Tab-separated table of C-alpha atoms in Angstrom:
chain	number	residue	atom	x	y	z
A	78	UNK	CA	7.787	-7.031	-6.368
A	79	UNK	CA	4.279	-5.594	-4.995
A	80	UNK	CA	1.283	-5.756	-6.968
A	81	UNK	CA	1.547	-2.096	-7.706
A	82	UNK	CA	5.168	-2.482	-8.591
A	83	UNK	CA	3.977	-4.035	-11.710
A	84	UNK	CA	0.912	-2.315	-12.489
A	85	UNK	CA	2.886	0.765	-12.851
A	86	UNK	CA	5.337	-0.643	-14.985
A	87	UNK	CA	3.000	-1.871	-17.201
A	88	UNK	CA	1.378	1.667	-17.754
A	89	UNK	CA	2.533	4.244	-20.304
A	90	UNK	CA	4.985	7.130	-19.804
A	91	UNK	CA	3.015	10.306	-18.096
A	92	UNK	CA	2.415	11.829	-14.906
A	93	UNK	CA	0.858	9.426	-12.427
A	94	UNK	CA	-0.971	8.960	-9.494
A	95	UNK	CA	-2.641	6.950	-6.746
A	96	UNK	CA	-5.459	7.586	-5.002
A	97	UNK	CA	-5.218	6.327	-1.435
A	98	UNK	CA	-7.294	5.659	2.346
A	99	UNK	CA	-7.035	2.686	3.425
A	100	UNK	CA	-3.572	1.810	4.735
A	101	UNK	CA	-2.033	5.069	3.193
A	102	UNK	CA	1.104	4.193	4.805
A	103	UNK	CA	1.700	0.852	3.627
A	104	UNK	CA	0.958	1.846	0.179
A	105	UNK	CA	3.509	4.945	0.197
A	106	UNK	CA	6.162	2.509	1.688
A	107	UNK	CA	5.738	-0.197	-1.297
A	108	UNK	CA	6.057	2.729	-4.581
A	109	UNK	CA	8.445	4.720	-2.613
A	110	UNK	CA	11.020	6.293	-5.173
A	111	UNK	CA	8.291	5.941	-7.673
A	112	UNK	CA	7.638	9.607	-8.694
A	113	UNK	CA	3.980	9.600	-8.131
A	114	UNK	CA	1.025	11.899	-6.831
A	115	UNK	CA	-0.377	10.575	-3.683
A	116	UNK	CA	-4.271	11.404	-3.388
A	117	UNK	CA	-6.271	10.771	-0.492
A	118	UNK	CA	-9.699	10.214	-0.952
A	119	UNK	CA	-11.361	11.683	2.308
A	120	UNK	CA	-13.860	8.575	2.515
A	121	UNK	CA	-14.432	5.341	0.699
A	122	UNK	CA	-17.802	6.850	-1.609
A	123	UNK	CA	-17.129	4.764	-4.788
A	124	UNK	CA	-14.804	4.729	-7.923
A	125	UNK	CA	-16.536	8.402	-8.743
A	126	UNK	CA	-15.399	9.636	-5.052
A	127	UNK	CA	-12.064	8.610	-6.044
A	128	UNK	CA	-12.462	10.609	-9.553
A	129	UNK	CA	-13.200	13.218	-7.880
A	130	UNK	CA	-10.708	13.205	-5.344
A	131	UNK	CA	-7.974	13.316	-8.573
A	132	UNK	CA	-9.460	16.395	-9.685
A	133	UNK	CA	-7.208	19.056	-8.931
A	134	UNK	CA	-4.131	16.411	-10.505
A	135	UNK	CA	-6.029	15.974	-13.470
A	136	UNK	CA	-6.266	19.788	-13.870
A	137	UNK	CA	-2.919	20.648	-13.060
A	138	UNK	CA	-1.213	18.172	-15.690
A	139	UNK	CA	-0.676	18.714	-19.260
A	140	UNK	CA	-1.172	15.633	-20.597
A	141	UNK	CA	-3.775	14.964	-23.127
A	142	UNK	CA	-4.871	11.360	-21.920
A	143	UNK	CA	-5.839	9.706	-18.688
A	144	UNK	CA	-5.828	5.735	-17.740
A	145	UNK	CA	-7.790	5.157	-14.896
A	146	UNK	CA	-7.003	1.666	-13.706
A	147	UNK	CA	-7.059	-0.638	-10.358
A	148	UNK	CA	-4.760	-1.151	-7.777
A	149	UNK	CA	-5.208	-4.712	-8.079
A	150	UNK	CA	-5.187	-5.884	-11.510
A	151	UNK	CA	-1.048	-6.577	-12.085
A	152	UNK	CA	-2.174	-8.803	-15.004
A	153	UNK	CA	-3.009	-6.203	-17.474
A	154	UNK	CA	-0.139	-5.529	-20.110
A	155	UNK	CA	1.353	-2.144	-22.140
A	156	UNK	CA	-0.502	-3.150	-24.890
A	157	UNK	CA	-3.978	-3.229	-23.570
A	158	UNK	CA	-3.275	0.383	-22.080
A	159	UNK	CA	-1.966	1.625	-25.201
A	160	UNK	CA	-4.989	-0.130	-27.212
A	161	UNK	CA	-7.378	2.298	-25.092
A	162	UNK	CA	-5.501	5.085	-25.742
A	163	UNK	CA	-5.174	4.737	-29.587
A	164	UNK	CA	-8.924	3.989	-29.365
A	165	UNK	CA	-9.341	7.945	-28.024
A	166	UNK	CA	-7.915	9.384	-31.803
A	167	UNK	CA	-11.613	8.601	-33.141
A	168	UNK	CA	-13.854	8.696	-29.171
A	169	UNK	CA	-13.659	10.604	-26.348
A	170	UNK	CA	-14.005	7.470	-23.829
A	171	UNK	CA	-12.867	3.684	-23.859
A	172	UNK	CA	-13.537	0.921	-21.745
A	173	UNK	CA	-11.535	-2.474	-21.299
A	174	UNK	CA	-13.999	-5.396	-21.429
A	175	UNK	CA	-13.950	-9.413	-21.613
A	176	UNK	CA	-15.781	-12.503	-22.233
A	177	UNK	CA	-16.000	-14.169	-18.978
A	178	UNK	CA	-16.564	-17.535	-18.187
A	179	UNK	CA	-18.804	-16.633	-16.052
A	180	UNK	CA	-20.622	-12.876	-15.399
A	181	UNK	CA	-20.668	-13.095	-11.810
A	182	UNK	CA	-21.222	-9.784	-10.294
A	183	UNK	CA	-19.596	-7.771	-13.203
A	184	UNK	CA	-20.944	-4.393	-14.778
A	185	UNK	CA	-22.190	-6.040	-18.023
A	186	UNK	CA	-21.292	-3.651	-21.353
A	187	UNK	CA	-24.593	-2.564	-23.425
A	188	UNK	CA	-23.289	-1.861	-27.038
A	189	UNK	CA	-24.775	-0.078	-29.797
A	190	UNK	CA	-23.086	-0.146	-33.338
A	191	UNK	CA	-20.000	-1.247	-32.000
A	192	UNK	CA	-19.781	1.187	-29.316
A	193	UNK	CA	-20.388	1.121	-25.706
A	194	UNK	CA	-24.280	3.047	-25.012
A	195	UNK	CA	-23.601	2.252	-20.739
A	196	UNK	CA	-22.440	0.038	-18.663
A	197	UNK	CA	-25.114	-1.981	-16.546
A	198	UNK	CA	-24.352	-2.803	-12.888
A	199	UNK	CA	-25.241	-6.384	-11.249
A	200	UNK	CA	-27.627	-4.642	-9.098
A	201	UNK	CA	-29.655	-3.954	-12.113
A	202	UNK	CA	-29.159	-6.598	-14.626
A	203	UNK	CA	-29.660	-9.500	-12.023
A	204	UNK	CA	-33.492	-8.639	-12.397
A	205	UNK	CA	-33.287	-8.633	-16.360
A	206	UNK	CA	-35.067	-11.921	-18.464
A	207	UNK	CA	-32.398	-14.207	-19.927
A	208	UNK	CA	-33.418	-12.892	-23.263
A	209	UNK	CA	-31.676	-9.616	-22.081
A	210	UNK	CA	-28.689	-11.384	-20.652
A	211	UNK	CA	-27.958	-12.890	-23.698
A	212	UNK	CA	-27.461	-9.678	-25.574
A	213	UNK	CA	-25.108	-8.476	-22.395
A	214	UNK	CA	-22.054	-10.845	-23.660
A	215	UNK	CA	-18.695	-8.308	-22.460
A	216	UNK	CA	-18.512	-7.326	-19.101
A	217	UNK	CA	-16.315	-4.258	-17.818
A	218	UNK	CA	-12.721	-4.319	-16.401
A	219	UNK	CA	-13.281	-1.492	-14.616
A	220	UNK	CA	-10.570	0.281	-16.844
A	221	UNK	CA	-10.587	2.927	-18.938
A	222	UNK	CA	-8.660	6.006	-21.069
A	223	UNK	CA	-10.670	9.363	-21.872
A	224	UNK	CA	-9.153	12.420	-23.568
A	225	UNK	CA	-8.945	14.498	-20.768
A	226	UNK	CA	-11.247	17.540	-21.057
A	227	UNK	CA	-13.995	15.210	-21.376
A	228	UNK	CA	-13.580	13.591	-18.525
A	229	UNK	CA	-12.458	16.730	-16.153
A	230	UNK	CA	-15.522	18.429	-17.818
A	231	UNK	CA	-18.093	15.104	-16.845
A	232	UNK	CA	-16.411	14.521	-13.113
A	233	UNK	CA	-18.032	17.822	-12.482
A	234	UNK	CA	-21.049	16.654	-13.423
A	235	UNK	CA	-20.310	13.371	-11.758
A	236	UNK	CA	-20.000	15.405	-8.353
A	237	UNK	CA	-23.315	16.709	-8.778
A	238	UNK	CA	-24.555	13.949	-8.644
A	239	UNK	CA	-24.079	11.294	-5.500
A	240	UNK	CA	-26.165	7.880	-5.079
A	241	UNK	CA	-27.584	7.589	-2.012
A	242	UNK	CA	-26.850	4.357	-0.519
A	243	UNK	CA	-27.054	2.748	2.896
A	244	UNK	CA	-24.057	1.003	4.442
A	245	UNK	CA	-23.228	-0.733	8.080
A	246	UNK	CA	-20.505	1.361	9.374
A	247	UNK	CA	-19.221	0.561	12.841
A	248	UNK	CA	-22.401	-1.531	13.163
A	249	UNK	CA	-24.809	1.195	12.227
A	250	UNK	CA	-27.298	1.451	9.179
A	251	UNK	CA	-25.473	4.960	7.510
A	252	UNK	CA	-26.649	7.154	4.615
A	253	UNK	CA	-23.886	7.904	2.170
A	254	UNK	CA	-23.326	9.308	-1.233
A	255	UNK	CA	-21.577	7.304	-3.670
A	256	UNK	CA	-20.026	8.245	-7.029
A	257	UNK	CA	-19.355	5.249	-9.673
A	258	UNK	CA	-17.189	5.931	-12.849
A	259	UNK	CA	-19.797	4.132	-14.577
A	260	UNK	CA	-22.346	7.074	-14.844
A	261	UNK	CA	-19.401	8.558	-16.781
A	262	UNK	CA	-20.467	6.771	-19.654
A	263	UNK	CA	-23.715	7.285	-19.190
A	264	UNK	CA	-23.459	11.009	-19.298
A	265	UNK	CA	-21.075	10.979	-22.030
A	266	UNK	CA	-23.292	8.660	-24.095
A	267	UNK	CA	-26.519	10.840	-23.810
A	268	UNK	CA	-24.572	14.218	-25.009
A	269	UNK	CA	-23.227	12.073	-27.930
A	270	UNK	CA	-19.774	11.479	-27.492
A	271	UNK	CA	-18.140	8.310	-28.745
A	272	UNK	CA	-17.176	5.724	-26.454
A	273	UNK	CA	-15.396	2.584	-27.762
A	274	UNK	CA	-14.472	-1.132	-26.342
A	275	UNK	CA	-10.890	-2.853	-26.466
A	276	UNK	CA	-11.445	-6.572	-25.378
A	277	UNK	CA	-9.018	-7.920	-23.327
A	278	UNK	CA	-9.414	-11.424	-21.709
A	279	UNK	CA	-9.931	-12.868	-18.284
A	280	UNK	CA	-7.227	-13.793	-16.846
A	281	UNK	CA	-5.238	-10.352	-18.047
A	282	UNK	CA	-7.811	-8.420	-15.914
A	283	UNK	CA	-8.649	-10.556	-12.983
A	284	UNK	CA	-8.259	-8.611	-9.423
A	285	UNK	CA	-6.463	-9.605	-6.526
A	286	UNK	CA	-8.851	-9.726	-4.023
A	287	UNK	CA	-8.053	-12.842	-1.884
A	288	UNK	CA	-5.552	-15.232	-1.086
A	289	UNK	CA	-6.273	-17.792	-4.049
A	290	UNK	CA	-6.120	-15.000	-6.828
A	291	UNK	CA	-2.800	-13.791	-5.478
A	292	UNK	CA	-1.647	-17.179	-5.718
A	293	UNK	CA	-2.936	-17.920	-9.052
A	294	UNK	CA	-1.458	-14.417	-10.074
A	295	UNK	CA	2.008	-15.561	-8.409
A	296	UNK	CA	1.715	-19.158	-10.649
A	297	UNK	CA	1.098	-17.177	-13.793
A	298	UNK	CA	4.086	-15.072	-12.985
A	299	UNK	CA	6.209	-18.115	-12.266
A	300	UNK	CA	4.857	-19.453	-15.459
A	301	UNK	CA	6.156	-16.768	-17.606
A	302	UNK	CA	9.588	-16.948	-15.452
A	303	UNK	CA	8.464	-13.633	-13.781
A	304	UNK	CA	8.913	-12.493	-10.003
């Protein structure tokens, strides 16, 4: 089975889609038969850009939630999805987060009574003291649930407003606007909405990203007598 094979089995019942680019093809070929929504997301400008890109799905559906996950995290199980989406009866946002063993270059979780105030990118909180660090303990999956008129109402705002970032493309220094889900929260927190934490753990949320995950993914598969 492809990675995406079980990611969407793992995810609740509901109208579903992938946002796509690079190798489109490949990716249409694996979920064929799947009954999904196939988005393309005109350039690669950031988790926001492919929020944004969703838009018009979002809009169109009439569900009441949205799980925004990865294409490369197969690990994650039913019940952590359905844990964010209980967690939306009482907020309007909720993130996935873990303990790591290490932070590496993780968006670090700042909490405030039990609730997520923003999420802090490694760009940033490499600078902070240790003293800082040490209050930064649950780092972000990178998935969430929000009830959806929040979030189609705040990826307007998110549209509004682009990082601008500089990237080598095709060997030349390029100015480009980025979007990150991540000012989501930020938004969100500042107007007052709730936005809570599940905690999952590390292995359930650990990306594919190179050959050794995928075959440390594969053992815990074969572990649990999985394919």
């Amino acid at each position: 089975q492809s990675i995406l094979s079980h990611i969407l089995k793992e995810l609740p019942a509901g109208n579903k889609a992938i946002v796509v680019n690079h190798r489109k093809e490949d990716i249409v070929n694996a979920t064929r038969g799947s009954g999904l929504t196939y988005i393309e997301q005109p350039e690669l400008n950031g988790t926001g850009g492919a929020l944004i890109a969703a838009l018009p799905f979002l809009v169109q559906g009439d569900d009441e939630y949205a799980i925004i996950t990865m294409g490369d995290v197969p690990l994650v199980r039913s019940g952590s999805y359905m844990k964010l989406l209980q967690k939306l009866e009482a907020n309007s946002f909720a993130v996935l987060g873990f303990r790591p063993a290490s932070r590496k270059k993780y968006g670090l979780l700042q909490l405030k009574k039990n609730r997520v105030a923003g999420i802090v990118e490694w760009e940033y909180w490499r600078h902070y003291p240790e003293r800082e660090l040490e209050k930064l303990q649950i780092c972000n999956s990178g998935i969430y649930a929000a009830r959806k008129k929040d979030l189609i109402h705040y990826i307007s705002i998110l549209s509004s407003k682009p990082h601008i970032v500089q990237k080598e493309i095709h060997g030349k220094a390029t100015e480009i606007h980025e979007y990150f889900i991540t000012d989501l929260v930020a938004y969100m927190h500042n107007d007052k909405l709730p936005i809570a934490c599940v905690l999952g753990n590390e292995e359930e949320v650990m990306g594919v990203d190179d050959m050794q995950a995928l075959l440390q993914v594969q053992q815990i598969y074969r572990s649990h007598g999985e394919d």
